[in-house]
Short mmCIF file of C-alpha atoms in Angstrom, two decimals:
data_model
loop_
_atom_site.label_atom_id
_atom_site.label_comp_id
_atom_site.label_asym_id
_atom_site.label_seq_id
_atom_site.Cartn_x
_atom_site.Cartn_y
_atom_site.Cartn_z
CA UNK A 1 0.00 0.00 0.00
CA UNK A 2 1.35 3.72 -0.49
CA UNK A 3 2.26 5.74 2.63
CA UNK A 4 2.54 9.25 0.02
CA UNK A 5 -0.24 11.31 0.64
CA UNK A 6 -1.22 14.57 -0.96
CA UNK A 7 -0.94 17.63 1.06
CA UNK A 8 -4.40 18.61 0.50
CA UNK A 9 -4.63 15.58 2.67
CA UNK A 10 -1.83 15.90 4.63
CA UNK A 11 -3.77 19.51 5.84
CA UNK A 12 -6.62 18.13 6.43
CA UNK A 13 -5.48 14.98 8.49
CA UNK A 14 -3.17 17.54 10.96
CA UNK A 15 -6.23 19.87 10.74
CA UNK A 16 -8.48 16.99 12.26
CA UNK A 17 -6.46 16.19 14.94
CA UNK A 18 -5.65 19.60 15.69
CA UNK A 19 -9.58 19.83 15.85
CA UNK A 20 -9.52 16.95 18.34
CA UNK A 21 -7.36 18.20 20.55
CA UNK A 22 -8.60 21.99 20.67
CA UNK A 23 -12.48 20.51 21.53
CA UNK A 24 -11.24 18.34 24.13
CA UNK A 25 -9.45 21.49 25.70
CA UNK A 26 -12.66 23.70 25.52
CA UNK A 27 -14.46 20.42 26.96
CA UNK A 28 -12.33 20.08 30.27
CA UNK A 29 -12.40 24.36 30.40
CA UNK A 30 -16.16 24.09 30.28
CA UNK A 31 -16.16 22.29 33.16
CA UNK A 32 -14.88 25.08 35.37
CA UNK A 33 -16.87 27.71 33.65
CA UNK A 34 -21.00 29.06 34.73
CA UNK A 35 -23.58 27.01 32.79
CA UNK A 36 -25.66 30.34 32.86
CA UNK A 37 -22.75 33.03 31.83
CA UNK A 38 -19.70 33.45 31.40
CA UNK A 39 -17.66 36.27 33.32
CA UNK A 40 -15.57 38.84 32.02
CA UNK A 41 -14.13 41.56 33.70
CA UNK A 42 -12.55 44.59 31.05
CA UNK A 43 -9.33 46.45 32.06
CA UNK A 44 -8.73 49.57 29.95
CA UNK A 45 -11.69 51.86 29.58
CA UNK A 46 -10.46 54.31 26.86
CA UNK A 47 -11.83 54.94 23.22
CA UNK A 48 -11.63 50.80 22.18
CA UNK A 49 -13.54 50.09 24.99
CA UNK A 50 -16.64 51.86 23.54
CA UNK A 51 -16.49 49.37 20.73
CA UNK A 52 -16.08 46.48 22.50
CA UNK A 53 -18.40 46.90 25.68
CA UNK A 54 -21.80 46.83 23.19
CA UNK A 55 -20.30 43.93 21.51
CA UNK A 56 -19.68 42.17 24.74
CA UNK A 57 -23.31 43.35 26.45
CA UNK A 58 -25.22 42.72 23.94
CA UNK A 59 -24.61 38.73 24.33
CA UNK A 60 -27.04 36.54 26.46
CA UNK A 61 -23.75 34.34 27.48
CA UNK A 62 -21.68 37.26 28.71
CA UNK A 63 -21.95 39.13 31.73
CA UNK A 64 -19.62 42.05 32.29
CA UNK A 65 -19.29 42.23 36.08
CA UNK A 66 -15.85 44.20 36.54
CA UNK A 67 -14.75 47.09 34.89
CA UNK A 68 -11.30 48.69 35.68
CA UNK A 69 -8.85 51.66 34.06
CA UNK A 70 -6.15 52.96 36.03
CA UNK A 71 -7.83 56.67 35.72
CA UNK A 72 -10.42 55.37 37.54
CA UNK A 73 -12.78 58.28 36.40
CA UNK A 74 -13.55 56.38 33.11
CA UNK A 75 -13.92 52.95 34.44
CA UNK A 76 -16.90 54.73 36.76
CA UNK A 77 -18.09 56.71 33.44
CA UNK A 78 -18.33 53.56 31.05
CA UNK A 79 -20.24 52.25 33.70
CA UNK A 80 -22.69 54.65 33.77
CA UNK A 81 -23.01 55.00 29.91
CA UNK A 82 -23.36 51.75 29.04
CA UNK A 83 -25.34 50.81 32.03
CA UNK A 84 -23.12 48.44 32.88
CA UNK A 85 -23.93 47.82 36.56
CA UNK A 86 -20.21 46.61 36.99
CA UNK A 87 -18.27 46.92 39.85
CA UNK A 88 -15.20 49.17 39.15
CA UNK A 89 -11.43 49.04 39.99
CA UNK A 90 -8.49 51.06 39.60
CA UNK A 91 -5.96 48.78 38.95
CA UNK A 92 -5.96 45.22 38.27
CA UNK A 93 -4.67 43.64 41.92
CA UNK A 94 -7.60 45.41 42.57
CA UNK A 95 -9.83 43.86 40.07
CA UNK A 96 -8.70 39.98 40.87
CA UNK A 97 -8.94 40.79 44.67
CA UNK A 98 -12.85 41.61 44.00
CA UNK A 99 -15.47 39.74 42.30
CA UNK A 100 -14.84 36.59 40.70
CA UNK A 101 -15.01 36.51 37.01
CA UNK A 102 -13.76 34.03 34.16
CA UNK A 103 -12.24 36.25 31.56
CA UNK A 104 -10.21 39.38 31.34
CA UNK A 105 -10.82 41.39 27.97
CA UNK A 106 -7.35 43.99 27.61
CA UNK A 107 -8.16 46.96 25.86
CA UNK A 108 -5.42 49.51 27.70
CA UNK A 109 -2.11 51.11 26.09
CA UNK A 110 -0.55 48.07 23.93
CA UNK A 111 2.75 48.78 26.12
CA UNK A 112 1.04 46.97 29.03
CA UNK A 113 -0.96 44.31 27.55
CA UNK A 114 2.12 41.22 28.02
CA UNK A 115 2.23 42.15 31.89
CA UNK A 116 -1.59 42.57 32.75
CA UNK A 117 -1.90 39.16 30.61
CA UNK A 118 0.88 37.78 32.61
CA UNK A 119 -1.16 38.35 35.62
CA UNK A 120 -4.57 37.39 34.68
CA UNK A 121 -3.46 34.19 33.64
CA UNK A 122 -1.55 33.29 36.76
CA UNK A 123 -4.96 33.77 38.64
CA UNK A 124 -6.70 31.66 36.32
CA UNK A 125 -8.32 33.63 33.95
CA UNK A 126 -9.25 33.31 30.49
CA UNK A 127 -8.03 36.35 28.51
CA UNK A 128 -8.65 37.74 25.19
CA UNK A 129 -6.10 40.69 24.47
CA UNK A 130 -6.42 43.33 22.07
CA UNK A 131 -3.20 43.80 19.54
CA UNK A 132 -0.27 43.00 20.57
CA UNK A 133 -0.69 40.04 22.95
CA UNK A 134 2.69 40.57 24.32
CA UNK A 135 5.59 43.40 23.36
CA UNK A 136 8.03 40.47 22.28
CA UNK A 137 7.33 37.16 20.61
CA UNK A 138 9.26 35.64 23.95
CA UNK A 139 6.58 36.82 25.90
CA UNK A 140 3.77 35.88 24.00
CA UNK A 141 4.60 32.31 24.00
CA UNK A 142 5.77 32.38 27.41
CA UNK A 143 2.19 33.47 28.08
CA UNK A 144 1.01 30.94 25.85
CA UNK A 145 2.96 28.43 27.73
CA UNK A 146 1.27 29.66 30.96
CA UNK A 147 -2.17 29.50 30.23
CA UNK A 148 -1.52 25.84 28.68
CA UNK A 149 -0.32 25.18 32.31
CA UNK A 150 -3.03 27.01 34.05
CA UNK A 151 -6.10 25.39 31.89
CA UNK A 152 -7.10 28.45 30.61
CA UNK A 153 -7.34 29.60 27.23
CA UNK A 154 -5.66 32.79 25.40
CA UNK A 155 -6.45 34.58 22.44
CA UNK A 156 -5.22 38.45 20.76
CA UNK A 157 -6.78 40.42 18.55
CA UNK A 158 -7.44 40.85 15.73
CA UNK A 159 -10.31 38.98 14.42
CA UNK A 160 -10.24 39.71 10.73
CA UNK A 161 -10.70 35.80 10.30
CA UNK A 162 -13.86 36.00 11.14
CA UNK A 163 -15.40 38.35 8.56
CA UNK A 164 -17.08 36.37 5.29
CA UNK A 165 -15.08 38.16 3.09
CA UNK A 166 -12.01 36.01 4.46
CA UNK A 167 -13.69 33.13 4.24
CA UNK A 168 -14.70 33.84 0.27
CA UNK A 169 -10.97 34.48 0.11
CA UNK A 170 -9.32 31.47 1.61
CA UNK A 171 -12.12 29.53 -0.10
CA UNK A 172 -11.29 30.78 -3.78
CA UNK A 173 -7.93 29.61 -3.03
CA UNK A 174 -8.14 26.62 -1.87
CA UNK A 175 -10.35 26.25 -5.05
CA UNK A 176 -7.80 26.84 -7.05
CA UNK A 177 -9.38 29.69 -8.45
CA UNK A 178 -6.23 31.99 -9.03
CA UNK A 179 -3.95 29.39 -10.47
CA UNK A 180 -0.36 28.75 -8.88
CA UNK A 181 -0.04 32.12 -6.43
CA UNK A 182 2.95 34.21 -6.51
CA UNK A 183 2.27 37.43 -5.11
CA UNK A 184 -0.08 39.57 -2.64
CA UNK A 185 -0.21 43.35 -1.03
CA UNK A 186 -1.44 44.56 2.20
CA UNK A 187 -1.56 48.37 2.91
CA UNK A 188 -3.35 50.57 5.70
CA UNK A 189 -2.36 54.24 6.88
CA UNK A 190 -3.73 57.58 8.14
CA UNK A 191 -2.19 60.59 9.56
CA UNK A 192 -1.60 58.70 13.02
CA UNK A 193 -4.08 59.01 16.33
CA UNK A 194 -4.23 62.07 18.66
CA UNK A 195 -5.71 60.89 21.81
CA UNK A 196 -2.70 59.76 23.48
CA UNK A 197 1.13 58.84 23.31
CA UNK A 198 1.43 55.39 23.68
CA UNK A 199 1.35 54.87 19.94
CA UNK A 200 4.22 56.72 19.18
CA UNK A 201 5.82 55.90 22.45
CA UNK A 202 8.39 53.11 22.65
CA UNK A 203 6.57 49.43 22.04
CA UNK A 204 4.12 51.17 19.68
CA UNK A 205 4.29 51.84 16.24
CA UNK A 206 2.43 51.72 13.41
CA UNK A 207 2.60 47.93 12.95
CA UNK A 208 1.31 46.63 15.73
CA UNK A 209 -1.57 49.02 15.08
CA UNK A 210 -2.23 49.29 12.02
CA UNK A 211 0.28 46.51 10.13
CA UNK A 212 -0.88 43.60 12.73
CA UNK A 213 -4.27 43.69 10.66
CA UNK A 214 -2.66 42.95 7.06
CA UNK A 215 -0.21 40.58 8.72
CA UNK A 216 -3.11 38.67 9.56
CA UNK A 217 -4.69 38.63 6.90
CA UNK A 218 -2.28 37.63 4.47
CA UNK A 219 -1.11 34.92 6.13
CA UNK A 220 -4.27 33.63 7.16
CA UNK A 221 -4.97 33.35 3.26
CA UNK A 222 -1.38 32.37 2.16
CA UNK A 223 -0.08 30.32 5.40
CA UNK A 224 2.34 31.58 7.53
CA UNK A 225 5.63 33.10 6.90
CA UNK A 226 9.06 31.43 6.81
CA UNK A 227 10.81 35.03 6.92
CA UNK A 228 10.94 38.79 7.03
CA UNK A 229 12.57 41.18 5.38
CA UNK A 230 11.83 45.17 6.18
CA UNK A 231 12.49 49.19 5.88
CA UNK A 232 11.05 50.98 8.76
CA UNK A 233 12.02 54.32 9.58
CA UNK A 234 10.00 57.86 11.37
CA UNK A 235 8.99 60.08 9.40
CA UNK A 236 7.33 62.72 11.53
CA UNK A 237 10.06 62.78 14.73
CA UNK A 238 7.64 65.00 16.64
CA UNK A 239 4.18 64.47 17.04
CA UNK A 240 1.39 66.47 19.56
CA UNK A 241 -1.05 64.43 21.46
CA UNK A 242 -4.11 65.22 24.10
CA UNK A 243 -2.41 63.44 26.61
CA UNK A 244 0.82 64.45 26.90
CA UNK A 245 1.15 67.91 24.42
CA UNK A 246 4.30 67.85 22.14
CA UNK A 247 6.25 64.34 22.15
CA UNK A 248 9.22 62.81 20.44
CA UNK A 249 8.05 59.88 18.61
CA UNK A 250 10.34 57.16 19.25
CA UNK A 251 8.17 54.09 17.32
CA UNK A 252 8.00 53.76 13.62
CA UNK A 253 5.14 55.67 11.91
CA UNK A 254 6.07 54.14 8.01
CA UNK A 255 6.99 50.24 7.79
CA UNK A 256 7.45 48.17 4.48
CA UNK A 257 7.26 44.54 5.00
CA UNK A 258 8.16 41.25 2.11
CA UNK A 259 7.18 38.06 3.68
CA UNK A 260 7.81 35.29 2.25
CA UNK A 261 5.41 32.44 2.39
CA UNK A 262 5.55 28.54 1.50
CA UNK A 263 5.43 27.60 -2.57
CA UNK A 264 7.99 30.90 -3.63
CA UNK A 265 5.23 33.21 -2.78
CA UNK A 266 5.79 37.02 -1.85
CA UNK A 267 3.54 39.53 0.07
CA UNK A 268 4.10 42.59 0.68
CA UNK A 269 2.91 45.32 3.88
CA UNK A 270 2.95 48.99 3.85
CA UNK A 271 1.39 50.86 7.03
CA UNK A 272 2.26 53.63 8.56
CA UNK A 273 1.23 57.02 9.90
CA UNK A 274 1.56 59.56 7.48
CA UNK A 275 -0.99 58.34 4.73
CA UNK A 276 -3.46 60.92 3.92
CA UNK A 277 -6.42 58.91 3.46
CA UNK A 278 -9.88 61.02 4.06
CA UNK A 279 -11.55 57.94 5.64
CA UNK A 280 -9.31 57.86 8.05
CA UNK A 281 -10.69 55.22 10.77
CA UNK A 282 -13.95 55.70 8.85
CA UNK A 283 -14.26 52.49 6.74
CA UNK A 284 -18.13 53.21 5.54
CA UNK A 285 -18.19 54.24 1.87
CA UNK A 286 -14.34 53.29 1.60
CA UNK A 287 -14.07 52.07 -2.21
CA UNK A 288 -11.07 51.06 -2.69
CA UNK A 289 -9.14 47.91 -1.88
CA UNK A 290 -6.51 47.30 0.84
CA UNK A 291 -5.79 43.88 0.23
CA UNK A 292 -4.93 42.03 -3.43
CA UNK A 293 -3.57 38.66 -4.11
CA UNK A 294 -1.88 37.75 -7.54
CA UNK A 295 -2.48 34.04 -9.43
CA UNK A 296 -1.58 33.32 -12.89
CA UNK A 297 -5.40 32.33 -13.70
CA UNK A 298 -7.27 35.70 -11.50
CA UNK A 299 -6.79 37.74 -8.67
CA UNK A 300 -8.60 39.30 -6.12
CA UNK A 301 -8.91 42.50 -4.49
CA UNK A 302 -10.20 43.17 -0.83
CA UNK A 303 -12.86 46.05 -0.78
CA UNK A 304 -12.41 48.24 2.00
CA UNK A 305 -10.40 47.94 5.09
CA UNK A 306 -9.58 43.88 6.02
CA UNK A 307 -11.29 44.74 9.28
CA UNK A 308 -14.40 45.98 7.99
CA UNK A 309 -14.12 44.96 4.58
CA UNK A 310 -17.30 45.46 1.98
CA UNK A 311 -16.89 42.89 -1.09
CA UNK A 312 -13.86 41.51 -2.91
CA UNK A 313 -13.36 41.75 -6.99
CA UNK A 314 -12.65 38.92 -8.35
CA UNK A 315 -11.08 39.04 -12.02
CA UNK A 316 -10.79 35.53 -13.50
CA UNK A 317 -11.29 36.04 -17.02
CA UNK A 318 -9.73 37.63 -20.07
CA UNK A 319 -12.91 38.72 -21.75
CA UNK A 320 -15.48 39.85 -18.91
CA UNK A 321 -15.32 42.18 -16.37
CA UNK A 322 -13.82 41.70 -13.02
CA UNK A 323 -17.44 40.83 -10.26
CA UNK A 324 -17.66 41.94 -6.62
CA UNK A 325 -18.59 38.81 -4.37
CA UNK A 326 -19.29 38.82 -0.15
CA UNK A 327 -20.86 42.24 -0.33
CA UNK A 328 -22.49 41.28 2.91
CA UNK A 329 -21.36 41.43 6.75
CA UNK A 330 -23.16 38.50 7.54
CA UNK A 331 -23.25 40.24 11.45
CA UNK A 332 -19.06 40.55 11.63
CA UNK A 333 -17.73 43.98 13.09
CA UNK A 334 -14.08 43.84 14.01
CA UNK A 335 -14.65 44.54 17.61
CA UNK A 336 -16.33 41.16 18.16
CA UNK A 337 -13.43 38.98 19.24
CA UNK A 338 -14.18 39.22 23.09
CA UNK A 339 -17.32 38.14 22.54
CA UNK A 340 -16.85 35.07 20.27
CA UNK A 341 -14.25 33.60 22.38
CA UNK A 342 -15.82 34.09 25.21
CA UNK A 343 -18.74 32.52 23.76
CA UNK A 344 -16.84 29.62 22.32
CA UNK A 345 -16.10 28.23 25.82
CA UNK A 346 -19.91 28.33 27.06
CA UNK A 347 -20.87 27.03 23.73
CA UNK A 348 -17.76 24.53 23.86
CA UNK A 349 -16.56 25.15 19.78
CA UNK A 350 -13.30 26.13 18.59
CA UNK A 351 -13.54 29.59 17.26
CA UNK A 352 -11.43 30.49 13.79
CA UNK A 353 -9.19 33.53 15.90
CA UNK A 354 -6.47 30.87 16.91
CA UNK A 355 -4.05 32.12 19.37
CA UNK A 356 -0.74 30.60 17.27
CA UNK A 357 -2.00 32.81 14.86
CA UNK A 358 -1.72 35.92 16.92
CA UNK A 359 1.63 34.81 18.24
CA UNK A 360 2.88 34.62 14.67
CA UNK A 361 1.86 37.63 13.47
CA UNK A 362 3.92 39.39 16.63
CA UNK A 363 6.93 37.24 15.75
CA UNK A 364 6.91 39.06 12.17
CA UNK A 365 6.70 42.63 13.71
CA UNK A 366 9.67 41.60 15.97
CA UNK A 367 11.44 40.30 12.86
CA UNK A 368 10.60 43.00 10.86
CA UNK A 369 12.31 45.55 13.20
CA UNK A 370 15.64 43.53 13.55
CA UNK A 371 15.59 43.35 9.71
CA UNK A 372 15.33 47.02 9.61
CA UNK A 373 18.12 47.44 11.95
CA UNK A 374 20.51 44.53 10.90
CA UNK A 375 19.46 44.74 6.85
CA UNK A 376 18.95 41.01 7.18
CA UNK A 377 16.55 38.39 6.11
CA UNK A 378 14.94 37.00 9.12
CA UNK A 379 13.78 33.54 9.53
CA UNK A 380 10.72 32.88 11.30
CA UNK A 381 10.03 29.98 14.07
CA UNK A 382 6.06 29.87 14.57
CA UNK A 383 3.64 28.30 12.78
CA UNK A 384 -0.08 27.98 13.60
CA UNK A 385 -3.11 25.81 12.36
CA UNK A 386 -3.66 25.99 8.41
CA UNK A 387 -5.93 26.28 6.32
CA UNK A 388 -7.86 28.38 8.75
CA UNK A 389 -11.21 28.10 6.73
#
């Protein structure tokens, strides 16, 4: 009999068991978790959190119960607006000293996120972290390797997986739709945020703000990346804030990114902040694309922004005209990532965000910057689940 197996196969056999395994995780965490709700406590009540605190309240399985920011004046305001009936904290010792809850949702200054993490997972908490998960790709998997230890499961923004536009994507691939795949482009820019410091500060920077979302796109569709090469650089060395007045900006606002992926193919990331770009963080009525992949038979181009994406053109033929497919949300906002994973343990299913994934995309960032400084190719370690749809 022949042991060779395709690795269409191959994929789907490691995909199975990975499957296995992930259910009977979320099986034995069920068993610690409310049959009624599940808990979640959010740290960081800035601008993000007015996304995600509807997103979160709004689901009959969730129950915010703690709500913390260390100026405590706008954990007590979200409170009040949202009607929250939380109790508040002002740090997070604080917060796990007080009521019990299952799952922290970070949403403070990304420069933070790895040590807040840190602790919520050594108290046995479920977290779900907005972007990054962890300033270096040491700490994210040594925080990976904690909540492994600790039962508890760990997932980081963002959820562009989720929308059906991805899935149309990673579908017409698989399909074979493109022909043999060579390259692909992610950009996304504006004229950088005002409302505080942190992004300019050092451990911020335009990728893990605005780049992450591109990273994870592209190699959610194309697999992950075997190595980095980059150009970063600052183009605007002084920047003014509401927080803080006049800084120096010590993070890069402009980042160019080749990654190269399995089968010789190429994609390419631009972000940065100093792209005009009249949307801004507006993506409603945004018609043009921000995403395009490259086969020798078609190739498609994302719509929009890949975090609230409207369609993708697909242009498969030499005679007709290019068609716009997915047009519709099908219920995904960008913001919903707390709430699906938090769901996905009551409900016991394994949701498409996949932690690895997160992890890998903050091991390219890291990479990218030591290309930039070294001008050196950098080889990448991580890998996570794949084909992700």
């Amino acid at each position: 009999m022949a042991n060779n197996i395709t690795r269409q196969e191959f994929l789907q056999h490691t995909a199975m068991a990975g499957a296995a395994v992930l259910l009977s995780s979320l099986e034995s965490i069920a068993k610690t978790t409310p049959d009624e709700k599940l808990k979640v406590a959010l740290i960081g009540c800035g601008s993000v959190s007015n996304r995600y605190l509807p997103q979160l309240l709004s689901s009959k399985l969730i129950e915010v119960v703690s709500l913390c920011d260390i100026k405590y004046d706008r954990a007590l305001a979200q409170n009040k607006q949202y009607n929250v009936n939380a109790k508040t904290y002002p740090n997070i010792d604080a917060m796990l000293a007080g009521v019990p809850f299952d799952m922290m949702v970070t949403t403070t200054d990304m420069q933070v996120h790895g040590e807040l993490n840190k602790k919520a997972l050594m108290a046995g908490k479920h977290v779900w972290s907005e972007k990054p998960m962890a300033n270096t790709y040491a700490e994210g998997k040594a925080l990976l390797d904690l909540a492994k230890s600790k039962n508890v499961r760990f997932w980081g923004a963002p959820a562009v997986v989720d929308s059906p536009q991805f899935a149309f994507m990673s579908k017409t691939i698989q399909e074979g739709k493109l022909g043999r795949l060579s390259s692909a482009h992610g950009q996304y820019g504006h004229t950088g945020p005002t409302w505080s410091a942190f992004f300019y500060e050092k451990g911020g920077g335009s990728m893990p703000d605005l780049g992450v979302y591109n990273m994870a796109t592209l190699t959610g569709l194309l697999g992950p990346a075997k190595s980095v090469m980059a150009m970063t650089s600052i183009v605007n060395p002084e920047r003014t804030v509401d927080d803080k007045g006049k800084i120096k900006v010590e993070a890069e606002d402009n980042a160019h990114l080749l990654l190269e992926h399995d089968n010789n193919v190429i994609s390419h990331v631009m972000c940065g902040f100093n792209f005009f770009d009249p949307h801004g963080h507006d993506a409603k009525g945004q018609s043009l694309h921000s995403i395009q992949i490259y086969g020798d038979k078609g190739n498609m181009r994302l719509i929009g922004y890949d975090w609230e994406t409207s369609g993708v053109m697909l242009d498969t033929s030499w005679t007709e005209p290019a068609k716009l497919y997915a047009t519709e949300s099908e219920g995904y906002e960008w913001q919903e990532g707390a709430r699906v994973t938090g769901e996905s343990i009551i409900k016991k299913v394994e949701p498409k965000i996949n932690v690895e994934h997160a992890l890998h995309v903050l091991e390219i960032i890291e990479g990218a910057r030591k290309s930039s400084a070294t001008g050196m190719k950098i080889k990448l370690e991580s890998k996570f689940p794949w084909p992700m749809v």
